[in-house]
């Protein structure tokens, strides 16, 4: 029993280290050696648990998606609160994961049709949610639900992914609670201006 617990602890330690490496460096720049060093285990031990880097990456991503995927499907009724909600989801989803999505867009990494399906489902659920709100008069008629979803996604992701640009522009880091509160308030403010037309 003790051996099983030790094996589970070691596997978790490797996956935690791999997660940090992948999220900070991207898939291509991450090396098995760096994962082993961060996990404080011998490189050979990684191959006892995983076939290689691709296998570790798949395990990390499977855990991540199982932890966070359901959160994204819940949305507030008031469309003026959508952007704030999405920002909170992105912050809760871990800032480092948001940055990892930038790596994902820029480099070749193992493709997983199941994860892509989950991700597309989550993003399309936002489009469908805005369509439903539009049908009951909560969203202005002249706004395209897909483009509105893209705009909200951009506004709630860019400041988190491009931390350097955020700091250069605002003087604050996206991990700073003060920045998060101010950006949340700003998103609500501009959302109210966009959606007030349909409320009149």
PDB file of C-alpha atoms in Angstrom:
ATOM      1  CA  UNK A   1       0.000   0.000   0.000  1.00  0.00           C
ATOM      2  CA  UNK A   2       2.870   2.349   0.864  1.00  0.00           C
ATOM      3  CA  UNK A   3       4.493   1.691  -2.516  1.00  0.00           C
ATOM      4  CA  UNK A   4       1.265   2.579  -4.325  1.00  0.00           C
ATOM      5  CA  UNK A   5       0.947   5.836  -2.373  1.00  0.00           C
ATOM      6  CA  UNK A   6       4.591   6.698  -3.079  1.00  0.00           C
ATOM      7  CA  UNK A   7       4.089   5.960  -6.785  1.00  0.00           C
ATOM      8  CA  UNK A   8       0.991   8.193  -6.864  1.00  0.00           C
ATOM      9  CA  UNK A   9       2.889  10.989  -5.079  1.00  0.00           C
ATOM     10  CA  UNK A  10       5.815  10.705  -7.499  1.00  0.00           C
ATOM     11  CA  UNK A  11       3.517  10.724 -10.533  1.00  0.00           C
ATOM     12  CA  UNK A  12       1.704  13.802  -9.180  1.00  0.00           C
ATOM     13  CA  UNK A  13       5.021  15.538  -8.506  1.00  0.00           C
ATOM     14  CA  UNK A  14       6.105  14.902 -12.102  1.00  0.00           C
ATOM     15  CA  UNK A  15       2.787  16.168 -13.502  1.00  0.00           C
ATOM     16  CA  UNK A  16       2.847  19.300 -11.314  1.00  0.00           C
ATOM     17  CA  UNK A  17       6.398  20.059 -12.469  1.00  0.00           C
ATOM     18  CA  UNK A  18       5.478  19.391 -16.110  1.00  0.00           C
ATOM     19  CA  UNK A  19       2.485  21.700 -15.852  1.00  0.00           C
ATOM     20  CA  UNK A  20       4.701  24.557 -14.658  1.00  0.00           C
ATOM     21  CA  UNK A  21       7.266  23.879 -17.395  1.00  0.00           C
ATOM     22  CA  UNK A  22       4.709  23.663 -20.207  1.00  0.00           C
ATOM     23  CA  UNK A  23       2.863  26.755 -19.040  1.00  0.00           C
ATOM     24  CA  UNK A  24       5.973  28.899 -18.626  1.00  0.00           C
ATOM     25  CA  UNK A  25       7.940  27.728 -21.693  1.00  0.00           C
ATOM     26  CA  UNK A  26       5.419  26.202 -24.082  1.00  0.00           C
ATOM     27  CA  UNK A  27       5.435  22.630 -25.363  1.00  0.00           C
ATOM     28  CA  UNK A  28       8.337  22.916 -27.825  1.00  0.00           C
ATOM     29  CA  UNK A  29      10.817  24.535 -25.414  1.00  0.00           C
ATOM     30  CA  UNK A  30      10.062  22.185 -22.522  1.00  0.00           C
ATOM     31  CA  UNK A  31      12.583  19.382 -22.063  1.00  0.00           C
ATOM     32  CA  UNK A  32      12.245  16.091 -20.171  1.00  0.00           C
ATOM     33  CA  UNK A  33      15.385  17.092 -18.230  1.00  0.00           C
ATOM     34  CA  UNK A  34      13.790  20.345 -17.047  1.00  0.00           C
ATOM     35  CA  UNK A  35      10.654  18.500 -15.887  1.00  0.00           C
ATOM     36  CA  UNK A  36      12.825  16.008 -13.968  1.00  0.00           C
ATOM     37  CA  UNK A  37      14.860  18.804 -12.379  1.00  0.00           C
ATOM     38  CA  UNK A  38      11.751  20.734 -11.328  1.00  0.00           C
ATOM     39  CA  UNK A  39      10.162  17.542  -9.954  1.00  0.00           C
ATOM     40  CA  UNK A  40      13.427  16.675  -8.178  1.00  0.00           C
ATOM     41  CA  UNK A  41      13.503  13.166  -9.666  1.00  0.00           C
ATOM     42  CA  UNK A  42      15.917  11.338 -11.963  1.00  0.00           C
ATOM     43  CA  UNK A  43      15.177  11.582 -15.676  1.00  0.00           C
ATOM     44  CA  UNK A  44      15.019   7.778 -15.955  1.00  0.00           C
ATOM     45  CA  UNK A  45      12.212   7.707 -13.386  1.00  0.00           C
ATOM     46  CA  UNK A  46       9.984   9.788 -15.678  1.00  0.00           C
ATOM     47  CA  UNK A  47      10.128   6.999 -18.246  1.00  0.00           C
ATOM     48  CA  UNK A  48       8.893   4.567 -15.611  1.00  0.00           C
ATOM     49  CA  UNK A  49       5.633   6.553 -15.455  1.00  0.00           C
ATOM     50  CA  UNK A  50       5.410   8.071 -18.951  1.00  0.00           C
ATOM     51  CA  UNK A  51       6.485   7.117 -22.487  1.00  0.00           C
ATOM     52  CA  UNK A  52       7.866  10.581 -23.197  1.00  0.00           C
ATOM     53  CA  UNK A  53       7.089  14.285 -23.370  1.00  0.00           C
ATOM     54  CA  UNK A  54       3.939  13.834 -25.466  1.00  0.00           C
ATOM     55  CA  UNK A  55       2.549  11.367 -22.943  1.00  0.00           C
ATOM     56  CA  UNK A  56       3.270  13.725 -20.014  1.00  0.00           C
ATOM     57  CA  UNK A  57       1.683  16.607 -21.930  1.00  0.00           C
ATOM     58  CA  UNK A  58      -1.480  14.580 -22.585  1.00  0.00           C
ATOM     59  CA  UNK A  59      -1.752  13.676 -18.893  1.00  0.00           C
ATOM     60  CA  UNK A  60      -1.293  17.324 -17.828  1.00  0.00           C
ATOM     61  CA  UNK A  61      -3.916  18.564 -20.284  1.00  0.00           C
ATOM     62  CA  UNK A  62      -6.409  15.832 -19.361  1.00  0.00           C
ATOM     63  CA  UNK A  63      -6.172  16.853 -15.697  1.00  0.00           C
ATOM     64  CA  UNK A  64      -6.518  20.526 -16.568  1.00  0.00           C
ATOM     65  CA  UNK A  65      -9.613  20.013 -18.715  1.00  0.00           C
ATOM     66  CA  UNK A  66     -11.251  17.726 -16.158  1.00  0.00           C
ATOM     67  CA  UNK A  67     -10.656  20.335 -13.437  1.00  0.00           C
ATOM     68  CA  UNK A  68     -11.963  23.401 -15.236  1.00  0.00           C
ATOM     69  CA  UNK A  69     -14.167  22.640 -18.232  1.00  0.00           C
ATOM     70  CA  UNK A  70     -17.575  22.772 -16.455  1.00  0.00           C
ATOM     71  CA  UNK A  71     -16.992  26.277 -15.016  1.00  0.00           C
ATOM     72  CA  UNK A  72     -17.087  27.946 -18.417  1.00  0.00           C
ATOM     73  CA  UNK A  73     -20.628  26.832 -19.247  1.00  0.00           C
ATOM     74  CA  UNK A  74     -22.382  28.949 -16.581  1.00  0.00           C
ATOM     75  CA  UNK A  75     -23.274  32.509 -17.619  1.00  0.00           C
ATOM     76  CA  UNK A  76     -25.178  35.355 -15.961  1.00  0.00           C
ATOM     77  CA  UNK A  77     -28.624  36.322 -17.300  1.00  0.00           C
ATOM     78  CA  UNK A  78     -27.732  40.019 -17.579  1.00  0.00           C
ATOM     79  CA  UNK A  79     -25.536  40.444 -20.706  1.00  0.00           C
ATOM     80  CA  UNK A  80     -23.817  43.453 -19.119  1.00  0.00           C
ATOM     81  CA  UNK A  81     -22.233  41.009 -16.666  1.00  0.00           C
ATOM     82  CA  UNK A  82     -20.950  38.580 -19.330  1.00  0.00           C
ATOM     83  CA  UNK A  83     -17.497  40.128 -19.808  1.00  0.00           C
ATOM     84  CA  UNK A  84     -16.908  40.348 -16.056  1.00  0.00           C
ATOM     85  CA  UNK A  85     -17.984  36.740 -15.702  1.00  0.00           C
ATOM     86  CA  UNK A  86     -15.639  35.630 -18.482  1.00  0.00           C
ATOM     87  CA  UNK A  87     -12.750  37.542 -16.896  1.00  0.00           C
ATOM     88  CA  UNK A  88     -13.396  35.801 -13.573  1.00  0.00           C
ATOM     89  CA  UNK A  89     -13.538  32.400 -15.309  1.00  0.00           C
ATOM     90  CA  UNK A  90     -10.217  33.138 -17.028  1.00  0.00           C
ATOM     91  CA  UNK A  91      -8.579  34.246 -13.779  1.00  0.00           C
ATOM     92  CA  UNK A  92      -9.932  31.206 -11.934  1.00  0.00           C
ATOM     93  CA  UNK A  93      -8.824  29.014 -14.842  1.00  0.00           C
ATOM     94  CA  UNK A  94      -5.258  29.958 -13.871  1.00  0.00           C
ATOM     95  CA  UNK A  95      -3.435  32.829 -15.463  1.00  0.00           C
ATOM     96  CA  UNK A  96      -0.624  30.516 -16.543  1.00  0.00           C
ATOM     97  CA  UNK A  97      -3.075  28.397 -18.544  1.00  0.00           C
ATOM     98  CA  UNK A  98      -4.292  31.519 -20.331  1.00  0.00           C
ATOM     99  CA  UNK A  99      -0.695  32.279 -21.295  1.00  0.00           C
ATOM    100  CA  UNK A 100      -0.239  28.685 -22.407  1.00  0.00           C
ATOM    101  CA  UNK A 101      -3.022  29.182 -24.955  1.00  0.00           C
ATOM    102  CA  UNK A 102      -0.747  31.739 -26.640  1.00  0.00           C
ATOM    103  CA  UNK A 103       1.975  29.089 -26.900  1.00  0.00           C
ATOM    104  CA  UNK A 104      -0.658  26.708 -28.258  1.00  0.00           C
ATOM    105  CA  UNK A 105      -1.510  29.135 -31.053  1.00  0.00           C
ATOM    106  CA  UNK A 106       2.127  29.731 -32.005  1.00  0.00           C
ATOM    107  CA  UNK A 107       3.705  26.288 -31.948  1.00  0.00           C
ATOM    108  CA  UNK A 108       3.236  22.679 -33.006  1.00  0.00           C
ATOM    109  CA  UNK A 109       2.137  20.454 -30.164  1.00  0.00           C
ATOM    110  CA  UNK A 110       0.228  17.186 -29.893  1.00  0.00           C
ATOM    111  CA  UNK A 111      -3.309  17.576 -31.199  1.00  0.00           C
ATOM    112  CA  UNK A 112      -6.161  15.981 -29.300  1.00  0.00           C
ATOM    113  CA  UNK A 113      -9.504  15.995 -31.151  1.00  0.00           C
ATOM    114  CA  UNK A 114     -11.414  15.326 -27.922  1.00  0.00           C
ATOM    115  CA  UNK A 115      -9.926  18.394 -26.173  1.00  0.00           C
ATOM    116  CA  UNK A 116     -10.514  20.529 -29.267  1.00  0.00           C
ATOM    117  CA  UNK A 117     -14.137  19.376 -29.283  1.00  0.00           C
ATOM    118  CA  UNK A 118     -14.523  20.314 -25.597  1.00  0.00           C
ATOM    119  CA  UNK A 119     -12.953  23.719 -26.172  1.00  0.00           C
ATOM    120  CA  UNK A 120     -15.072  24.415 -29.240  1.00  0.00           C
ATOM    121  CA  UNK A 121     -18.184  23.334 -27.327  1.00  0.00           C
ATOM    122  CA  UNK A 122     -17.386  25.777 -24.505  1.00  0.00           C
ATOM    123  CA  UNK A 123     -16.756  28.683 -26.903  1.00  0.00           C
ATOM    124  CA  UNK A 124     -19.812  27.893 -29.029  1.00  0.00           C
ATOM    125  CA  UNK A 125     -21.912  27.724 -25.842  1.00  0.00           C
ATOM    126  CA  UNK A 126     -21.085  31.422 -25.344  1.00  0.00           C
ATOM    127  CA  UNK A 127     -22.270  32.192 -28.889  1.00  0.00           C
ATOM    128  CA  UNK A 128     -25.499  30.253 -28.294  1.00  0.00           C
ATOM    129  CA  UNK A 129     -25.999  32.026 -24.967  1.00  0.00           C
ATOM    130  CA  UNK A 130     -25.752  35.447 -26.656  1.00  0.00           C
ATOM    131  CA  UNK A 131     -28.113  34.282 -29.433  1.00  0.00           C
ATOM    132  CA  UNK A 132     -30.649  33.250 -26.773  1.00  0.00           C
ATOM    133  CA  UNK A 133     -30.292  36.599 -25.021  1.00  0.00           C
ATOM    134  CA  UNK A 134     -30.743  38.363 -28.358  1.00  0.00           C
ATOM    135  CA  UNK A 135     -33.968  36.453 -29.053  1.00  0.00           C
ATOM    136  CA  UNK A 136     -35.522  37.781 -25.824  1.00  0.00           C
ATOM    137  CA  UNK A 137     -34.379  41.348 -26.502  1.00  0.00           C
ATOM    138  CA  UNK A 138     -31.404  41.530 -24.101  1.00  0.00           C
ATOM    139  CA  UNK A 139     -28.836  42.024 -26.879  1.00  0.00           C
ATOM    140  CA  UNK A 140     -29.096  44.749 -29.552  1.00  0.00           C
ATOM    141  CA  UNK A 141     -30.380  43.481 -32.910  1.00  0.00           C
ATOM    142  CA  UNK A 142     -27.415  44.898 -34.852  1.00  0.00           C
ATOM    143  CA  UNK A 143     -24.793  42.910 -32.915  1.00  0.00           C
ATOM    144  CA  UNK A 144     -23.580  39.597 -34.365  1.00  0.00           C
ATOM    145  CA  UNK A 145     -23.455  36.967 -31.547  1.00  0.00           C
ATOM    146  CA  UNK A 146     -20.287  35.283 -32.878  1.00  0.00           C
ATOM    147  CA  UNK A 147     -18.404  38.588 -33.270  1.00  0.00           C
ATOM    148  CA  UNK A 148     -19.619  39.759 -29.862  1.00  0.00           C
ATOM    149  CA  UNK A 149     -18.351  36.497 -28.356  1.00  0.00           C
ATOM    150  CA  UNK A 150     -14.989  37.030 -30.063  1.00  0.00           C
ATOM    151  CA  UNK A 151     -14.789  40.600 -28.716  1.00  0.00           C
ATOM    152  CA  UNK A 152     -15.589  39.488 -25.164  1.00  0.00           C
ATOM    153  CA  UNK A 153     -13.077  36.644 -25.464  1.00  0.00           C
ATOM    154  CA  UNK A 154     -10.392  39.094 -26.604  1.00  0.00           C
ATOM    155  CA  UNK A 155     -11.092  41.624 -23.853  1.00  0.00           C
ATOM    156  CA  UNK A 156     -11.051  38.973 -21.150  1.00  0.00           C
ATOM    157  CA  UNK A 157      -8.012  37.065 -22.397  1.00  0.00           C
ATOM    158  CA  UNK A 158      -5.513  39.524 -23.923  1.00  0.00           C
ATOM    159  CA  UNK A 159      -4.613  41.383 -20.687  1.00  0.00           C
ATOM    160  CA  UNK A 160      -3.950  38.054 -18.947  1.00  0.00           C
ATOM    161  CA  UNK A 161      -1.964  36.446 -21.759  1.00  0.00           C
ATOM    162  CA  UNK A 162       0.136  39.492 -22.638  1.00  0.00           C
ATOM    163  CA  UNK A 163       1.196  40.485 -19.150  1.00  0.00           C
ATOM    164  CA  UNK A 164       4.085  42.681 -20.367  1.00  0.00           C
ATOM    165  CA  UNK A 165       1.809  44.772 -22.585  1.00  0.00           C
ATOM    166  CA  UNK A 166      -0.735  45.080 -19.775  1.00  0.00           C
ATOM    167  CA  UNK A 167       1.970  46.359 -17.426  1.00  0.00           C
ATOM    168  CA  UNK A 168       3.404  48.765 -20.012  1.00  0.00           C
ATOM    169  CA  UNK A 169      -0.030  50.244 -20.684  1.00  0.00           C
ATOM    170  CA  UNK A 170      -1.524  50.305 -17.169  1.00  0.00           C
ATOM    171  CA  UNK A 171       1.518  50.082 -14.903  1.00  0.00           C
ATOM    172  CA  UNK A 172      -0.070  47.011 -13.284  1.00  0.00           C
ATOM    173  CA  UNK A 173       0.364  43.267 -13.638  1.00  0.00           C
ATOM    174  CA  UNK A 174      -2.678  41.132 -14.554  1.00  0.00           C
ATOM    175  CA  UNK A 175      -2.014  39.138 -11.369  1.00  0.00           C
ATOM    176  CA  UNK A 176      -2.471  42.330  -9.320  1.00  0.00           C
ATOM    177  CA  UNK A 177      -5.860  42.259  -7.545  1.00  0.00           C
ATOM    178  CA  UNK A 178      -6.178  46.026  -8.045  1.00  0.00           C
ATOM    179  CA  UNK A 179      -5.796  45.601 -11.826  1.00  0.00           C
ATOM    180  CA  UNK A 180      -8.312  42.739 -11.860  1.00  0.00           C
ATOM    181  CA  UNK A 181     -10.891  44.803  -9.959  1.00  0.00           C
ATOM    182  CA  UNK A 182     -10.375  47.870 -12.181  1.00  0.00           C
ATOM    183  CA  UNK A 183     -10.539  45.837 -15.395  1.00  0.00           C
ATOM    184  CA  UNK A 184     -13.651  44.029 -14.149  1.00  0.00           C
ATOM    185  CA  UNK A 185     -15.311  47.383 -13.389  1.00  0.00           C
ATOM    186  CA  UNK A 186     -14.276  48.766 -16.797  1.00  0.00           C
ATOM    187  CA  UNK A 187     -15.660  45.720 -18.626  1.00  0.00           C
ATOM    188  CA  UNK A 188     -18.958  46.108 -16.781  1.00  0.00           C
ATOM    189  CA  UNK A 189     -19.024  49.840 -17.594  1.00  0.00           C
ATOM    190  CA  UNK A 190     -18.551  49.387 -21.342  1.00  0.00           C
ATOM    191  CA  UNK A 191     -20.897  46.375 -21.364  1.00  0.00           C
ATOM    192  CA  UNK A 192     -23.652  48.487 -19.806  1.00  0.00           C
ATOM    193  CA  UNK A 193     -23.182  51.053 -22.600  1.00  0.00           C
ATOM    194  CA  UNK A 194     -23.379  48.331 -25.270  1.00  0.00           C
ATOM    195  CA  UNK A 195     -26.420  46.603 -23.826  1.00  0.00           C
ATOM    196  CA  UNK A 196     -28.376  49.622 -22.573  1.00  0.00           C
ATOM    197  CA  UNK A 197     -29.725  50.098 -26.133  1.00  0.00           C
ATOM    198  CA  UNK A 198     -31.675  46.838 -25.859  1.00  0.00           C
ATOM    199  CA  UNK A 199     -32.916  47.712 -22.371  1.00  0.00           C
ATOM    200  CA  UNK A 200     -34.484  51.002 -23.503  1.00  0.00           C
TER     201      UNK A 200
END
